[in-house]
Amino acid sequence: MQDTENTNEWVNWIEEAVDKEHLKFYKYEEFNKIQCIGTGSFGNVYRANWKNSEKLFALKSFFSLNNITMKEIVRELKIQRQVDFHDNIIRYYGITKLESENHNNYGLVMEYADDGTLRSYLKENFNKLTWDDKYNMAYQLSCAVSCLHNERIVHRDLHSCNILVRNNTIKLADFGLSQRIGASSNFQSKLFGVIPYVDPKSFSRRKNNNNQSTQMYLLNEKSDIYSIGVLFWEISSGQPPFYVEDEHYDVGLVVEISQGLREIVVPDTPEEYVKIYTKCWDGEPDNRPTIYQVVDWLNAIITKSDVIIENHQMSNEQELNETSLSTNNSELQGQLIQNFDKMIIKEIGPMAISSKQENHSTEKDFNIMVDDNWSYVMGITPSTATQVASPISPVSVINPNYSYPIQDEEEEGEWLTEDEQEETPVSVINTNYSHPIQDE
Ligand SMILES: Nc1ncnc2c1ncn2[C@@H]1O[C@H](COP(=O)(O)OP(=O)(O)OP(=O)(O)O)[C@@H](O)[C@H]1O
């Protein structure tokens, strides 16, 4: 009953936005040549022509439109409205109502990215790409993220399947919509599929001052920078990170990344480019650059002007302390495995948001977290490691009118206390499960 009432609230929001012409409504029957082009964790994506024009659109449908889904659609539309002007961010044109028995079966009408995801684009085109092309892709991606950060939005789920390509141009997509919805069966396995892109800081926990409780790290804008570093490497290699054919990512990779493992520099990569991405994927968030520095550095490479990247440490393999991987570090490994074992899908409610806003009023505060999903903490005994995954049902209260800040300059990122953790729904995942690297 409650769920229906809430759903109606979001439906009303959409209908009012359409009435007031803030949101364009497309009649579903005016689309033709509709073809399914992909399936995500929450629905299908179709390519379609509109009326008799040659223009192609992407239509995103949803398997079920419940309260959570509706909220997320509204939230996604609101975020999108803030960044709609940017060439490297996928555009949302409006909304449609798909033909179905469910009378509120809304679908999103989006810009169609004819070259698919960055991952598939690299797979198909890598041999043709020059270094200038690669720099441009990296630059466009950093411009898109710079636009988000400038609007106080953190993506927190950047990986090569969330980045689309249209006419060889980067189009950043998916502001956490699918992960927030999250109740689908392949949701958790998807999280494993993106391990290499996730800020390793979030794999750890820390004790508070009096050593009484543990806190978990909340992904923030420096986490986006980490993902950007990995993506830049991917652009230089044409391969997903840590890709081994027929092998899956697993919790062992989490341990190794936490200990400093990074991808190997692709031979002949220009040194300045290596400097940028290795700074971005520094294990310590404070050492990572801002997205604005990244944009400047890439711009300097592209325009062949001088680029000064300060305090650079020459990266990956050298930085990786091999002894720490090979010696008896079982305590740390055990903890990380435990941490990766129990996942909290945390969604911040309005109370937490407003109290934090009081403390974070500087200009550098960010207003919206796009995706809260990697703000998890784990901590069950190894014996539970074989438990079968339970479906995640995030019971969140997200008010799209709220925007929330992320990080105070004084703090090293945001950490959640045990009390805050307790307020969040917990689900157990199977650490023995490993997820195939998504391949398109
Ligand atoms: N605007 C678009 N233009 C072209 N193809 C798209 C577009 N949006 C999505 N796709 C394709 O449809 C597939 C499914 O997209 P969708 O966003 O539903 O899920 P996903 O991002 O792959 O996974 P998840 O649901 O877990 O986020 C994508 O992998 C991509 O190939």
mmCIF file of N, CA and C in Angstrom, residues 189-264:
data_model
loop_
_atom_site.group_PDB
_atom_site.id
_atom_site.type_symbol
_atom_site.label_atom_id
_atom_site.label_comp_id
_atom_site.label_asym_id
_atom_site.label_seq_id
_atom_site.Cartn_x
_atom_site.Cartn_y
_atom_site.Cartn_z
ATOM 1 N N SER A 189 26.651 -10.068 -9.133
ATOM 2 C CA SER A 189 27.707 -10.535 -10.007
ATOM 3 C C SER A 189 28.255 -9.382 -10.828
ATOM 4 N N LYS A 190 27.406 -8.408 -11.104
ATOM 5 C CA LYS A 190 27.866 -7.227 -11.835
ATOM 6 C C LYS A 190 28.901 -6.476 -11.029
ATOM 7 N N LEU A 191 28.713 -6.453 -9.704
ATOM 8 C CA LEU A 191 29.675 -5.746 -8.876
ATOM 9 C C LEU A 191 31.050 -6.391 -9.002
ATOM 10 N N PHE A 192 31.079 -7.714 -9.044
ATOM 11 C CA PHE A 192 32.362 -8.388 -9.224
ATOM 12 C C PHE A 192 32.967 -8.040 -10.583
ATOM 13 N N GLY A 193 32.118 -7.846 -11.545
ATOM 14 C CA GLY A 193 32.600 -7.557 -12.895
ATOM 15 C C GLY A 193 33.314 -6.230 -13.015
ATOM 16 N N VAL A 194 33.159 -5.358 -12.019
ATOM 17 C CA VAL A 194 33.781 -4.028 -12.110
ATOM 18 C C VAL A 194 34.879 -3.817 -11.057
ATOM 19 N N ILE A 195 35.307 -4.873 -10.415
ATOM 20 C CA ILE A 195 36.326 -4.765 -9.356
ATOM 21 C C ILE A 195 37.509 -3.879 -9.733
ATOM 22 N N PRO A 196 38.110 -4.061 -10.905
ATOM 23 C CA PRO A 196 39.330 -3.293 -11.187
ATOM 24 C C PRO A 196 39.123 -1.783 -11.233
ATOM 25 N N TYR A 197 37.880 -1.344 -11.384
ATOM 26 C CA TYR A 197 37.617 0.090 -11.515
ATOM 27 C C TYR A 197 37.292 0.756 -10.177
ATOM 28 N N VAL A 198 37.150 -0.062 -9.149
ATOM 29 C CA VAL A 198 36.647 0.467 -7.879
ATOM 30 C C VAL A 198 37.793 0.945 -6.991
ATOM 31 N N ASP A 199 37.643 2.113 -6.447
ATOM 32 C CA ASP A 199 38.633 2.685 -5.538
ATOM 33 C C ASP A 199 38.966 1.677 -4.436
ATOM 34 N N PRO A 200 40.221 1.206 -4.383
ATOM 35 C CA PRO A 200 40.559 0.171 -3.391
ATOM 36 C C PRO A 200 40.417 0.642 -1.951
ATOM 37 N N LYS A 201 40.377 1.950 -1.778
ATOM 38 C CA LYS A 201 40.169 2.475 -0.425
ATOM 39 C C LYS A 201 38.854 1.929 0.145
ATOM 40 N N SER A 202 37.906 1.698 -0.728
ATOM 41 C CA SER A 202 36.596 1.247 -0.253
ATOM 42 C C SER A 202 36.598 -0.227 0.151
ATOM 43 N N PHE A 203 37.691 -0.927 -0.126
ATOM 44 C CA PHE A 203 37.755 -2.322 0.296
ATOM 45 C C PHE A 203 38.125 -2.444 1.774
ATOM 46 N N SER A 204 38.556 -1.337 2.359
ATOM 47 C CA SER A 204 39.041 -1.416 3.736
ATOM 48 C C SER A 204 38.071 -0.757 4.712
ATOM 49 N N ARG A 205 38.294 -1.042 5.968
ATOM 50 C CA ARG A 205 37.549 -0.379 7.028
ATOM 51 C C ARG A 205 38.550 0.246 7.974
ATOM 52 N N ARG A 206 38.067 1.132 8.808
ATOM 53 C CA ARG A 206 38.988 1.661 9.813
ATOM 54 C C ARG A 206 38.275 1.792 11.151
ATOM 55 N N LYS A 207 39.090 1.817 12.210
ATOM 56 C CA LYS A 207 38.542 1.977 13.559
ATOM 57 C C LYS A 207 38.369 3.462 13.837
ATOM 58 N N ASN A 208 37.366 3.794 14.628
ATOM 59 C CA ASN A 208 37.241 5.192 14.997
ATOM 60 C C ASN A 208 38.211 5.510 16.138
ATOM 61 N N ASN A 209 38.201 6.761 16.601
ATOM 62 C CA ASN A 209 39.201 7.237 17.553
ATOM 63 C C ASN A 209 39.345 6.358 18.790
ATOM 64 N N ASN A 210 38.220 5.960 19.366
ATOM 65 C CA ASN A 210 38.339 5.178 20.596
ATOM 66 C C ASN A 210 38.419 3.671 20.341
ATOM 67 N N ASN A 211 38.633 3.336 19.085
ATOM 68 C CA ASN A 211 38.846 1.937 18.724
ATOM 69 C C ASN A 211 37.632 1.052 19.004
ATOM 70 N N GLN A 212 36.484 1.685 19.180
ATOM 71 C CA GLN A 212 35.295 0.937 19.574
ATOM 72 C C GLN A 212 34.495 0.437 18.375
ATOM 73 N N SER A 213 34.523 1.184 17.330
ATOM 74 C CA SER A 213 33.687 0.770 16.203
ATOM 75 C C SER A 213 34.441 0.951 14.891
ATOM 76 N N THR A 214 33.933 0.294 13.888
ATOM 77 C CA THR A 214 34.581 0.388 12.581
ATOM 78 C C THR A 214 33.773 1.297 11.664
ATOM 79 N N GLN A 215 34.469 1.835 10.724
ATOM 80 C CA GLN A 215 33.799 2.707 9.763
ATOM 81 C C GLN A 215 34.130 2.243 8.354
ATOM 82 N N MET A 216 33.211 2.488 7.471
ATOM 83 C CA MET A 216 33.495 2.114 6.084
ATOM 84 C C MET A 216 33.635 3.363 5.227
ATOM 85 N N TYR A 217 34.352 3.210 4.186
ATOM 86 C CA TYR A 217 34.682 4.344 3.318
ATOM 87 C C TYR A 217 33.571 4.560 2.303
ATOM 88 N N LEU A 218 33.226 5.801 2.126
ATOM 89 C CA LEU A 218 32.184 6.127 1.170
ATOM 90 C C LEU A 218 32.838 6.690 -0.096
ATOM 91 N N LEU A 219 32.494 6.117 -1.208
ATOM 92 C CA LEU A 219 33.132 6.559 -2.454
ATOM 93 C C LEU A 219 32.852 8.033 -2.710
ATOM 94 N N ASN A 220 33.839 8.697 -3.245
ATOM 95 C CA ASN A 220 33.726 10.145 -3.437
ATOM 96 C C ASN A 220 34.370 10.538 -4.761
ATOM 97 N N GLU A 221 34.573 11.830 -4.971
ATOM 98 C CA GLU A 221 35.073 12.249 -6.284
ATOM 99 C C GLU A 221 36.466 11.704 -6.575
ATOM 100 N N LYS A 222 37.263 11.453 -5.532
ATOM 101 C CA LYS A 222 38.584 10.863 -5.768
ATOM 102 C C LYS A 222 38.456 9.400 -6.209
ATOM 103 N N SER A 223 37.329 8.798 -5.880
ATOM 104 C CA SER A 223 37.079 7.437 -6.359
ATOM 105 C C SER A 223 36.836 7.459 -7.872
ATOM 106 N N ASP A 224 36.140 8.482 -8.333
ATOM 107 C CA ASP A 224 35.973 8.639 -9.788
ATOM 108 C C ASP A 224 37.336 8.776 -10.458
ATOM 109 N N ILE A 225 38.248 9.503 -9.788
ATOM 110 C CA ILE A 225 39.575 9.714 -10.382
ATOM 111 C C ILE A 225 40.317 8.374 -10.489
ATOM 112 N N TYR A 226 40.160 7.533 -9.462
ATOM 113 C CA TYR A 226 40.776 6.204 -9.533
ATOM 114 C C TYR A 226 40.260 5.459 -10.778
ATOM 115 N N SER A 227 38.953 5.446 -10.942
ATOM 116 C CA SER A 227 38.362 4.742 -12.088
ATOM 117 C C SER A 227 38.860 5.338 -13.403
ATOM 118 N N ILE A 228 39.006 6.646 -13.417
ATOM 119 C CA ILE A 228 39.497 7.321 -14.625
ATOM 120 C C ILE A 228 40.903 6.795 -14.960
ATOM 121 N N GLY A 229 41.748 6.630 -13.927
ATOM 122 C CA GLY A 229 43.099 6.107 -14.159
ATOM 123 C C GLY A 229 43.046 4.747 -14.840
ATOM 124 N N VAL A 230 42.174 3.881 -14.324
ATOM 125 C CA VAL A 230 42.057 2.540 -14.894
ATOM 126 C C VAL A 230 41.522 2.622 -16.331
ATOM 127 N N LEU A 231 40.560 3.499 -16.535
ATOM 128 C CA LEU A 231 39.989 3.659 -17.881
ATOM 129 C C LEU A 231 41.024 4.205 -18.870
ATOM 130 N N PHE A 232 41.865 5.112 -18.404
ATOM 131 C CA PHE A 232 42.913 5.639 -19.288
ATOM 132 C C PHE A 232 43.871 4.514 -19.686
ATOM 133 N N TRP A 233 44.176 3.663 -18.718
ATOM 134 C CA TRP A 233 45.021 2.513 -19.053
ATOM 135 C C TRP A 233 44.307 1.656 -20.107
ATOM 136 N N GLU A 234 43.021 1.439 -19.913
ATOM 137 C CA GLU A 234 42.252 0.599 -20.854
ATOM 138 C C GLU A 234 42.268 1.212 -22.255
ATOM 139 N N ILE A 235 42.189 2.522 -22.309
ATOM 140 C CA ILE A 235 42.232 3.198 -23.618
ATOM 141 C C ILE A 235 43.614 2.983 -24.259
ATOM 142 N N SER A 236 44.646 2.875 -23.427
ATOM 143 C CA SER A 236 45.992 2.690 -23.978
ATOM 144 C C SER A 236 46.265 1.239 -24.372
ATOM 145 N N SER A 237 45.461 0.329 -23.859
ATOM 146 C CA SER A 237 45.750 -1.086 -24.125
ATOM 147 C C SER A 237 44.710 -1.743 -25.027
ATOM 148 N N GLY A 238 43.516 -1.201 -25.026
ATOM 149 C CA GLY A 238 42.435 -1.794 -25.821
ATOM 150 C C GLY A 238 41.783 -2.983 -25.127
ATOM 151 N N GLN A 239 42.257 -3.308 -23.946
ATOM 152 C CA GLN A 239 41.757 -4.482 -23.217
ATOM 153 C C GLN A 239 41.188 -4.063 -21.871
ATOM 154 N N PRO A 240 40.213 -4.794 -21.374
ATOM 155 C CA PRO A 240 39.772 -4.516 -19.999
ATOM 156 C C PRO A 240 40.924 -4.791 -19.031
ATOM 157 N N PRO A 241 40.947 -4.126 -17.897
ATOM 158 C CA PRO A 241 42.027 -4.355 -16.942
ATOM 159 C C PRO A 241 42.031 -5.789 -16.414
ATOM 160 N N PHE A 242 43.219 -6.324 -16.217
ATOM 161 C CA PHE A 242 43.420 -7.672 -15.687
ATOM 162 C C PHE A 242 42.619 -8.722 -16.477
ATOM 163 N N TYR A 243 42.596 -8.512 -17.757
ATOM 164 C CA TYR A 243 41.812 -9.410 -18.613
ATOM 165 C C TYR A 243 42.615 -10.668 -18.951
ATOM 166 N N VAL A 244 42.044 -11.782 -18.620
ATOM 167 C CA VAL A 244 42.616 -13.056 -19.047
ATOM 168 C C VAL A 244 41.461 -13.849 -19.631
ATOM 169 N N GLU A 245 41.623 -14.278 -20.854
ATOM 170 C CA GLU A 245 40.521 -14.962 -21.530
ATOM 171 C C GLU A 245 40.010 -16.122 -20.680
ATOM 172 N N ASP A 246 38.711 -16.223 -20.615
ATOM 173 C CA ASP A 246 38.027 -17.304 -19.872
ATOM 174 C C ASP A 246 38.297 -17.288 -18.375
ATOM 175 N N GLU A 247 38.898 -16.236 -17.873
ATOM 176 C CA GLU A 247 39.061 -16.154 -16.418
ATOM 177 C C GLU A 247 38.177 -15.056 -15.851
ATOM 178 N N HIS A 248 37.851 -15.219 -14.581
ATOM 179 C CA HIS A 248 36.925 -14.294 -13.938
ATOM 180 C C HIS A 248 37.631 -13.487 -12.864
ATOM 181 N N TYR A 249 37.101 -12.330 -12.620
ATOM 182 C CA TYR A 249 37.601 -11.573 -11.475
ATOM 183 C C TYR A 249 37.140 -12.284 -10.199
ATOM 184 N N ASP A 250 37.969 -12.251 -9.184
ATOM 185 C CA ASP A 250 37.549 -12.836 -7.927
ATOM 186 C C ASP A 250 38.106 -12.037 -6.765
ATOM 187 N N VAL A 251 37.848 -12.508 -5.584
ATOM 188 C CA VAL A 251 38.202 -11.738 -4.406
ATOM 189 C C VAL A 251 39.723 -11.653 -4.227
ATOM 190 N N GLY A 252 40.438 -12.602 -4.812
ATOM 191 C CA GLY A 252 41.907 -12.537 -4.777
ATOM 192 C C GLY A 252 42.408 -11.266 -5.454
ATOM 193 N N LEU A 253 41.732 -10.864 -6.499
ATOM 194 C CA LEU A 253 42.124 -9.634 -7.192
ATOM 195 C C LEU A 253 41.895 -8.420 -6.288
ATOM 196 N N VAL A 254 40.819 -8.475 -5.517
ATOM 197 C CA VAL A 254 40.550 -7.388 -4.567
ATOM 198 C C VAL A 254 41.736 -7.244 -3.616
ATOM 199 N N VAL A 255 42.199 -8.389 -3.109
ATOM 200 C CA VAL A 255 43.324 -8.376 -2.163
ATOM 201 C C VAL A 255 44.544 -7.760 -2.828
ATOM 202 N N GLU A 256 44.844 -8.229 -4.024
ATOM 203 C CA GLU A 256 46.064 -7.761 -4.692
ATOM 204 C C GLU A 256 45.998 -6.278 -5.044
ATOM 205 N N ILE A 257 44.837 -5.839 -5.505
ATOM 206 C CA ILE A 257 44.704 -4.416 -5.831
ATOM 207 C C ILE A 257 44.866 -3.587 -4.557
ATOM 208 N N SER A 258 44.276 -4.082 -3.467
ATOM 209 C CA SER A 258 44.409 -3.368 -2.193
ATOM 210 C C SER A 258 45.866 -3.242 -1.779
ATOM 211 N N GLN A 259 46.658 -4.219 -2.172
ATOM 212 C CA GLN A 259 48.067 -4.194 -1.802
ATOM 213 C C GLN A 259 48.926 -3.460 -2.823
ATOM 214 N N GLY A 260 48.303 -2.912 -3.821
ATOM 215 C CA GLY A 260 49.063 -2.064 -4.738
ATOM 216 C C GLY A 260 49.170 -2.584 -6.155
ATOM 217 N N LEU A 261 48.593 -3.736 -6.424
ATOM 218 C CA LEU A 261 48.684 -4.246 -7.795
ATOM 219 C C LEU A 261 47.993 -3.286 -8.768
ATOM 220 N N ARG A 262 48.690 -2.966 -9.845
ATOM 221 C CA ARG A 262 48.092 -2.171 -10.903
ATOM 222 C C ARG A 262 48.468 -2.810 -12.234
ATOM 223 N N GLU A 263 47.759 -2.421 -13.261
ATOM 224 C CA GLU A 263 48.048 -2.973 -14.580
ATOM 225 C C GLU A 263 49.451 -2.570 -15.042
ATOM 226 N N ILE A 264 49.980 -3.344 -15.960
ATOM 227 C CA ILE A 264 51.323 -3.098 -16.488
ATOM 228 C C ILE A 264 51.236 -2.067 -17.612
#
